[in-house]
């Protein structure tokens, strides 16, 4: 149980996918303009991560021992079909959410956080439950990071910024400061 | 005649990727691998080389197959082609340079989802003949590698006080450790973008003053001074 807690906290805070592994930066900078959209995207990414983690566990147990060179290709196919499937389900059961997510839903396929999750899970030999915890933690961490970033950028729109740092430059520096803050969590847990 | 024209075109596509539309500094694409592995110059070069190879291979293949790939499934086809080349790079690096492969870890495999590569297939290789697609891939890959190297070298110099493992400063140099940690990557890229913004604004305001000056002097009928002026400004820029 302690093991699970450790995996969760570590994936969510200490080794946050966005701020310390640099995964999923495209949506992190692209979709963090509005708080509501970024929260929805975070939830969608978390769901896709959970399904991907389950599929990756199954693949790792039943297929990949016999054909290791298929690892990348099979993971990519799983992710693409999961995203397609999620799209169909959301469209069927909640058309409002489907419209709100718009183009960001199919773009989850090329989000490196998802493929990164499958690869890390494989590299670290996580079992089924450990993988699931890892996925939930990573998704929560992604959501946390993108929501924080969206809030900061919303505040920033009201403030007076020199024209030369506007755009990507200030977002990068903000992300750097956030990442600096998240590094503090490492100290918190080494004390435990 | 036709030959020189096409070689000019190839050259244009190449320069466009390396400088004018540099994938990192101008288009801000492919950031995930670039920040993660650029804590030393050698890692940055390895990552750049791997990306260049994958980009070249998949651009040529996509360009060759562009008449046969059905429109509806083109994205999945591109991703499969890219994943194949990435698997080749992954296995070859593991065999030839296991140390670097270990340092780069899962980020070699993550080249698959580098938006730069998929973007070039969709925007360029799927519509152009092979030689142009290859030139574009070399240019974009080269530009990506240069950008990675700039970032990696700066971070290594500041964070370790070394370049390619060779110490640059005396023993009293205090390494700026934060530069090789994740926050350093974000902040350094932010600073480089800031510098480029500044350079661009300066150039923009100079062009504006130059245009204004030319207008004024044309009005005053003094043709010699502005011609000299503009030549001078171009030299400085």
Coordinates of C-alpha atoms in Angstrom, one line a residue:
Chain A
X1 CA 0.0 0.0 0.0
X2 CA 2.8 2.4 0.9
X3 CA 4.4 1.4 -2.4
X4 CA 1.3 2.5 -4.3
X5 CA 1.1 5.8 -2.3
X6 CA 4.8 6.5 -3.2
X7 CA 4.2 5.8 -6.9
X8 CA 1.2 8.1 -6.9
X9 CA 2.8 11.0 -5.1
X10 CA 6.0 10.6 -7.1
X11 CA 4.2 10.6 -10.4
X12 CA 2.0 13.5 -9.5
X13 CA 4.4 15.9 -7.7
X14 CA 8.0 15.0 -7.4
X15 CA 8.5 13.7 -11.0
X16 CA 5.7 15.7 -12.5
X17 CA 5.4 14.7 -16.1
X18 CA 5.2 18.2 -17.4
X19 CA 7.5 20.1 -15.1
X20 CA 10.3 17.7 -14.6
X21 CA 10.1 15.2 -17.5
X22 CA 9.1 17.8 -20.1
X23 CA 6.3 15.6 -21.4
X24 CA 3.2 17.0 -23.0
X25 CA 4.5 20.5 -23.4
X26 CA 2.6 21.1 -26.6
X27 CA -0.9 21.1 -24.9
X28 CA 0.7 22.7 -21.8
X29 CA 1.6 25.8 -23.8
X30 CA -1.1 25.5 -26.4
X31 CA -4.2 24.9 -24.4
X32 CA -3.5 26.8 -21.2
X33 CA -5.2 30.0 -22.3
X34 CA -8.4 29.4 -20.4
X35 CA -8.9 27.7 -17.1
X36 CA -12.1 25.8 -18.0
X37 CA -10.7 24.3 -21.2
X38 CA -7.4 23.3 -19.6
X39 CA -9.3 21.5 -16.7
X40 CA -11.4 19.5 -19.2
X41 CA -8.3 18.6 -21.2
X42 CA -6.6 17.5 -18.1
X43 CA -9.5 15.1 -17.3
X44 CA -9.5 13.7 -20.8
X45 CA -5.8 13.1 -20.8
X46 CA -6.1 11.3 -17.4
X47 CA -8.8 9.0 -18.8
X48 CA -6.8 8.2 -21.9
X49 CA -3.7 7.6 -19.7
X50 CA -5.7 5.1 -17.5
X51 CA -6.9 3.1 -20.5
X52 CA -3.4 3.2 -22.1
X53 CA -1.8 1.9 -19.0
X54 CA -4.2 -1.0 -18.8
X55 CA -3.6 -1.9 -22.5
X56 CA 0.2 -1.5 -22.0
X57 CA 0.1 -3.9 -19.1
X58 CA -1.8 -6.4 -21.2
X59 CA 0.6 -6.0 -24.1
X60 CA 3.6 -6.3 -21.9
X61 CA 2.3 -9.6 -20.5
X62 CA 1.0 -11.3 -23.5
X63 CA 2.5 -9.9 -26.7
X64 CA 5.8 -8.1 -26.3
X65 CA 7.8 -10.9 -24.7
X66 CA 7.5 -12.6 -28.1
X67 CA 8.1 -9.6 -30.3
X68 CA 10.1 -6.8 -28.5
X69 CA 10.6 -4.8 -31.7
X70 CA 6.9 -4.2 -31.9
X71 CA 6.9 -2.2 -28.7
X72 CA 6.7 1.3 -30.1
X73 CA 4.4 0.5 -32.9
X74 CA 1.9 -1.4 -30.8
X75 CA 1.9 1.3 -28.1
X76 CA 1.2 4.0 -30.7
X77 CA -1.7 1.9 -32.2
X78 CA -3.2 1.4 -28.8
X79 CA -3.0 5.1 -28.0
X80 CA -4.5 6.1 -31.3
X81 CA -7.4 3.7 -31.0
X82 CA -8.0 4.6 -27.4
X83 CA -8.3 8.2 -28.3
X84 CA -10.6 7.4 -31.2
X85 CA -12.7 5.2 -28.9
X86 CA -12.8 7.9 -26.2
X87 CA -14.0 10.3 -28.8
X88 CA -16.8 8.0 -29.8
X89 CA -17.9 7.4 -26.2
X90 CA -17.9 11.1 -25.2
X91 CA -19.8 12.0 -28.4
X92 CA -22.4 9.4 -27.7
X93 CA -23.0 10.1 -24.0
X94 CA -22.1 13.7 -23.5
X95 CA -22.3 15.8 -26.7
X96 CA -21.8 19.0 -24.7
X97 CA -18.4 17.9 -23.4
X98 CA -17.5 16.7 -26.9
X99 CA -18.1 20.1 -28.3
X100 CA -16.2 21.8 -25.5
X101 CA -13.1 19.7 -26.1
X102 CA -13.2 20.2 -29.8
X103 CA -9.9 19.7 -31.6
X104 CA -7.9 18.9 -28.4
X105 CA -9.5 15.5 -28.2
X106 CA -7.9 14.0 -31.3
X107 CA -4.6 15.8 -30.6
X108 CA -4.2 13.7 -27.4
X109 CA -2.8 11.0 -29.7
X110 CA 0.4 13.0 -30.3
X111 CA 0.7 14.0 -26.7
X112 CA 4.1 12.6 -25.6
X113 CA 3.0 12.3 -22.0
X114 CA 0.8 9.3 -23.0
X115 CA 3.4 7.4 -24.9
X116 CA 5.9 8.4 -22.2
X117 CA 3.6 6.9 -19.6
X118 CA 3.5 3.5 -21.4
X119 CA 7.3 3.5 -21.9
X120 CA 8.2 4.4 -18.3
X121 CA 5.7 1.9 -17.0
X122 CA 7.5 -0.8 -19.2
X123 CA 11.0 0.3 -18.2
X124 CA 10.2 0.2 -14.5
X125 CA 8.5 -3.2 -14.7
X126 CA 5.3 -2.0 -13.0
X127 CA 2.6 -4.6 -12.6
X128 CA -1.0 -4.0 -13.4
X129 CA -2.1 -2.2 -10.2
X130 CA 1.1 -0.3 -10.0
X131 CA 0.7 0.8 -13.6
X132 CA -2.8 2.0 -12.9
X133 CA -1.7 4.0 -9.9
X134 CA 1.1 5.5 -11.9
X135 CA -1.4 6.5 -14.6
X136 CA -3.8 8.2 -12.2
X137 CA -0.9 10.0 -10.5
X138 CA 0.6 11.2 -13.8
X139 CA -2.8 12.3 -15.1
X140 CA -3.4 14.2 -11.8
X141 CA 0.0 15.8 -12.1
X142 CA -0.6 16.9 -15.7
X143 CA -4.0 18.4 -14.8
X144 CA -2.5 20.2 -11.8
X145 CA 0.3 21.6 -13.9
X146 CA -1.9 22.8 -16.8
X147 CA -4.5 24.3 -14.4
X148 CA -1.8 26.2 -12.5
X149 CA -0.3 27.5 -15.8
X150 CA -3.8 28.5 -17.1
X151 CA -4.5 30.4 -13.9
X152 CA -1.1 32.2 -14.1
X153 CA -1.7 33.1 -17.7
X154 CA -5.2 34.4 -17.0
X155 CA -3.7 36.7 -14.3
X156 CA -1.0 37.7 -16.7
X157 CA -3.4 39.0 -19.3
X158 CA -4.4 41.7 -16.8
X159 CA -0.9 42.8 -16.0
X160 CA 1.4 45.1 -17.9
X161 CA 4.1 43.0 -19.6
X162 CA 7.0 44.5 -21.7
X163 CA 6.3 43.7 -25.4
X164 CA 9.6 41.9 -25.9
X165 CA 8.9 39.0 -23.4
X166 CA 5.3 38.5 -24.6
X167 CA 4.2 35.2 -26.1
X168 CA 6.3 32.1 -25.7
X169 CA 9.2 33.7 -23.8
X170 CA 7.3 34.6 -20.7
X171 CA 5.4 31.3 -20.7
X172 CA 8.7 29.5 -20.7
X173 CA 10.1 31.5 -17.8
X174 CA 6.8 31.0 -15.9
X175 CA 7.0 27.3 -16.5
X176 CA 10.6 27.4 -15.2
X177 CA 9.5 29.0 -12.0
X178 CA 6.7 26.5 -11.6
X179 CA 9.2 23.7 -12.1
X180 CA 11.5 25.3 -9.6
X181 CA 8.6 25.3 -7.1
X182 CA 7.8 21.6 -7.8
X183 CA 11.4 20.7 -7.1
X184 CA 10.7 21.5 -3.5
X185 CA 8.5 18.4 -3.2
X186 CA 11.5 16.2 -3.6
X187 CA 12.9 17.5 -0.3
X188 CA 9.6 17.0 1.4
X189 CA 9.5 13.3 0.7
X190 CA 13.1 12.4 1.2
X191 CA 12.4 13.3 4.8
X192 CA 9.8 10.6 5.1
Chain B
X1 CA 18.8 26.2 -66.7
X2 CA 16.2 23.9 -65.3
X3 CA 18.9 22.2 -63.3
X4 CA 20.2 25.4 -61.6
X5 CA 16.6 26.4 -60.9
X6 CA 15.9 23.2 -59.1
X7 CA 19.1 23.3 -57.1
X8 CA 18.3 26.9 -56.1
X9 CA 14.9 25.6 -54.9
X10 CA 16.6 22.8 -52.9
X11 CA 18.9 25.4 -51.4
X12 CA 16.0 27.6 -50.5
X13 CA 14.1 24.7 -48.7
X14 CA 17.3 23.9 -46.8
X15 CA 18.0 27.5 -45.6
X16 CA 14.3 27.9 -44.7
X17 CA 14.6 25.1 -42.2
X18 CA 18.0 25.9 -40.7
X19 CA 17.3 29.6 -40.1
X20 CA 14.2 31.4 -41.4
X21 CA 11.7 29.0 -40.0
X22 CA 13.9 27.3 -37.4
X23 CA 11.6 24.7 -35.9
X24 CA 12.6 25.5 -32.3
X25 CA 13.3 29.2 -32.1
X26 CA 10.7 30.4 -34.7
X27 CA 7.9 27.7 -34.7
X28 CA 8.5 26.4 -31.1
X29 CA 7.9 22.8 -32.2
X30 CA 9.3 19.6 -30.7
X31 CA 10.0 21.0 -27.3
X32 CA 9.5 17.9 -25.3
X33 CA 12.7 16.1 -26.3
X34 CA 14.6 19.3 -26.7
X35 CA 14.3 20.4 -23.1
X36 CA 14.6 17.0 -21.6
X37 CA 17.9 15.9 -23.1
X38 CA 19.8 19.2 -23.5
X39 CA 21.7 19.2 -20.2
X40 CA 24.9 18.4 -22.1
X41 CA 26.2 19.2 -25.5
X42 CA 26.9 15.6 -26.5
X43 CA 23.4 14.5 -25.5
X44 CA 21.9 17.3 -27.5
X45 CA 23.9 16.4 -30.6
X46 CA 22.9 12.7 -30.3
X47 CA 19.2 13.7 -30.0
X48 CA 19.5 16.1 -32.9
X49 CA 21.2 13.4 -35.1
X50 CA 18.6 10.8 -34.2
X51 CA 15.8 13.2 -35.0
X52 CA 17.4 14.3 -38.3
X53 CA 17.7 10.6 -39.4
X54 CA 14.1 9.9 -38.6
X55 CA 12.9 13.0 -40.3
X56 CA 14.9 12.4 -43.4
X57 CA 13.9 8.7 -43.6
X58 CA 10.2 9.3 -43.1
X59 CA 10.1 12.4 -45.3
X60 CA 11.6 10.5 -48.2
X61 CA 9.3 7.5 -47.7
X62 CA 6.2 9.6 -47.3
X63 CA 7.1 11.6 -50.4
X64 CA 7.7 8.5 -52.4
X65 CA 4.4 7.0 -51.3
X66 CA 2.4 10.2 -51.5
X67 CA 0.2 9.0 -54.4
X68 CA -0.6 5.7 -52.7
X69 CA -1.6 6.8 -49.2
X70 CA -5.4 7.2 -48.9
X71 CA -6.4 10.6 -47.4
X72 CA -8.5 9.2 -44.6
X73 CA -5.8 7.2 -43.0
X74 CA -2.8 9.4 -43.8
X75 CA -2.0 10.5 -40.2
X76 CA -1.9 6.9 -38.9
X77 CA 0.2 5.9 -41.9
X78 CA 2.7 8.7 -41.2
X79 CA 2.9 7.7 -37.5
X80 CA 3.5 4.1 -38.4
X81 CA 6.3 5.1 -40.9
X82 CA 7.8 7.4 -38.2
X83 CA 7.6 4.7 -35.6
X84 CA 9.4 2.2 -37.8
X85 CA 12.3 4.6 -38.3
X86 CA 12.4 5.4 -34.6
X87 CA 12.6 1.7 -33.8
X88 CA 15.6 1.5 -36.2
X89 CA 17.4 4.4 -34.5
X90 CA 16.5 3.0 -31.0
X91 CA 18.0 -0.4 -31.7
X92 CA 21.0 0.9 -33.6
X93 CA 22.0 3.4 -30.9
X94 CA 21.6 0.7 -28.3
X95 CA 24.0 -1.4 -30.3
X96 CA 26.5 1.3 -31.3
X97 CA 26.5 3.8 -28.4
X98 CA 25.0 2.1 -25.3
X99 CA 26.2 4.9 -23.0
X100 CA 24.4 7.6 -24.9
X101 CA 21.4 5.4 -25.3
X102 CA 21.2 4.9 -21.6
X103 CA 21.5 8.7 -21.0
X104 CA 18.7 9.5 -23.4
X105 CA 16.5 6.7 -22.1
X106 CA 12.9 6.7 -23.2
X107 CA 13.3 10.0 -25.0
X108 CA 14.7 8.3 -28.1
X109 CA 11.4 6.4 -28.4
X110 CA 9.5 9.6 -27.8
X111 CA 10.8 11.0 -31.1
X112 CA 7.7 9.2 -32.5
X113 CA 5.4 11.9 -31.0
X114 CA 7.7 14.8 -31.8
X115 CA 5.2 17.2 -33.5
X116 CA 7.9 18.6 -35.7
X117 CA 8.3 15.3 -37.6
X118 CA 4.5 14.7 -38.1
X119 CA 4.1 18.3 -38.9
X120 CA 6.7 18.2 -41.8
X121 CA 5.0 15.0 -43.2
X122 CA 1.6 16.6 -43.2
X123 CA 2.6 20.1 -44.3
X124 CA 5.5 19.3 -46.8
X125 CA 6.6 15.8 -47.6
X126 CA 3.1 14.6 -48.6
X127 CA 2.8 17.2 -51.3
X128 CA 6.3 17.6 -52.7
X129 CA 8.7 15.6 -54.9
X130 CA 11.4 13.5 -53.2
X131 CA 14.4 15.9 -53.7
X132 CA 12.5 18.8 -52.2
X133 CA 11.2 16.7 -49.3
X134 CA 14.7 15.5 -48.5
X135 CA 16.1 19.1 -48.6
X136 CA 13.3 20.3 -46.3
X137 CA 14.0 17.4 -43.9
X138 CA 17.7 18.1 -43.9
X139 CA 17.1 21.8 -43.3
X140 CA 14.5 21.3 -40.5
X141 CA 16.6 18.5 -38.9
X142 CA 19.7 20.6 -39.2
X143 CA 17.9 23.6 -37.6
X144 CA 16.6 21.4 -34.8
X145 CA 20.1 20.0 -34.2
X146 CA 21.6 23.5 -34.1
X147 CA 19.0 24.8 -31.7
X148 CA 19.5 21.7 -29.4
X149 CA 23.2 22.2 -29.5
X150 CA 23.0 25.9 -28.6
X151 CA 20.7 25.1 -25.6
X152 CA 22.7 22.0 -24.6
X153 CA 26.1 23.8 -24.8
X154 CA 24.9 26.8 -22.8
X155 CA 23.4 24.6 -20.1
X156 CA 26.5 22.4 -19.9
X157 CA 28.9 25.4 -19.7
X158 CA 26.8 27.1 -17.0
X159 CA 25.8 23.9 -15.1
X160 CA 29.0 21.9 -15.1
X161 CA 31.6 24.5 -16.2
X162 CA 32.5 22.1 -19.1
X163 CA 32.0 21.7 -22.8
X164 CA 32.0 18.1 -24.2
X165 CA 33.4 17.1 -20.8
X166 CA 36.4 19.4 -21.0
X167 CA 36.6 21.8 -18.1
X168 CA 36.6 25.5 -19.3
X169 CA 37.1 27.4 -16.1
X170 CA 39.5 27.2 -13.2
X171 CA 38.8 25.2 -10.1
X172 CA 37.2 28.2 -8.4
X173 CA 34.2 28.1 -10.8
X174 CA 31.0 27.4 -8.8
X175 CA 28.7 25.3 -11.1
X176 CA 25.3 26.8 -11.6
X177 CA 23.5 23.5 -10.8
X178 CA 20.0 24.7 -11.5
X179 CA 20.9 25.0 -15.2
X180 CA 21.2 21.3 -15.7
X181 CA 18.0 20.6 -13.7
X182 CA 14.6 20.8 -15.3
X183 CA 13.8 24.5 -14.4
X184 CA 17.1 25.5 -16.0
X185 CA 15.8 24.1 -19.3
X186 CA 12.6 26.2 -19.3
X187 CA 14.3 29.3 -18.1
X188 CA 17.2 29.1 -20.6
X189 CA 14.9 28.5 -23.6
X190 CA 12.8 31.4 -22.3
X191 CA 15.9 33.6 -22.2
X192 CA 17.0 32.6 -25.7
X193 CA 13.5 33.3 -27.1
X194 CA 13.6 36.7 -25.3
X195 CA 17.0 37.5 -27.0
X196 CA 15.6 36.6 -30.4
X197 CA 12.5 38.7 -29.8
X198 CA 14.7 41.6 -28.8
X199 CA 16.8 41.2 -32.0
X200 CA 13.7 41.0 -34.1
X201 CA 12.2 44.1 -32.5
X202 CA 15.4 46.0 -33.0
X203 CA 15.6 45.0 -36.6
X204 CA 11.9 45.9 -37.0
X205 CA 12.3 49.4 -35.5
X206 CA 15.5 50.0 -37.6
X207 CA 13.6 49.0 -40.7
X208 CA 10.9 51.4 -39.7
X209 CA 13.3 54.3 -39.0
X210 CA 15.1 53.5 -42.2
X211 CA 11.8 53.6 -44.2
X212 CA 10.8 56.8 -42.5
X213 CA 14.2 58.4 -43.2
X214 CA 14.0 57.4 -46.8
X215 CA 10.6 59.0 -47.1
X216 CA 11.7 62.2 -45.5
X217 CA 14.9 62.4 -47.6
X218 CA 13.1 61.6 -50.7
X219 CA 10.8 64.5 -49.9
X220 CA 13.9 66.7 -49.4
X221 CA 15.4 65.4 -52.6
X222 CA 18.7 64.2 -51.1
X223 CA 19.2 60.8 -52.9
X224 CA 22.8 60.2 -51.9
X225 CA 22.6 60.1 -48.1
X226 CA 19.8 57.5 -47.7
X227 CA 21.4 55.1 -50.2
X228 CA 24.6 55.2 -48.1
X229 CA 22.6 54.9 -44.9
X230 CA 20.6 51.9 -45.9
X231 CA 23.7 50.1 -47.1
X232 CA 25.3 50.7 -43.8
X233 CA 22.3 49.5 -41.8
X234 CA 22.2 46.3 -43.9
X235 CA 25.8 45.6 -43.1
X236 CA 25.2 46.0 -39.4
X237 CA 22.1 43.8 -39.5

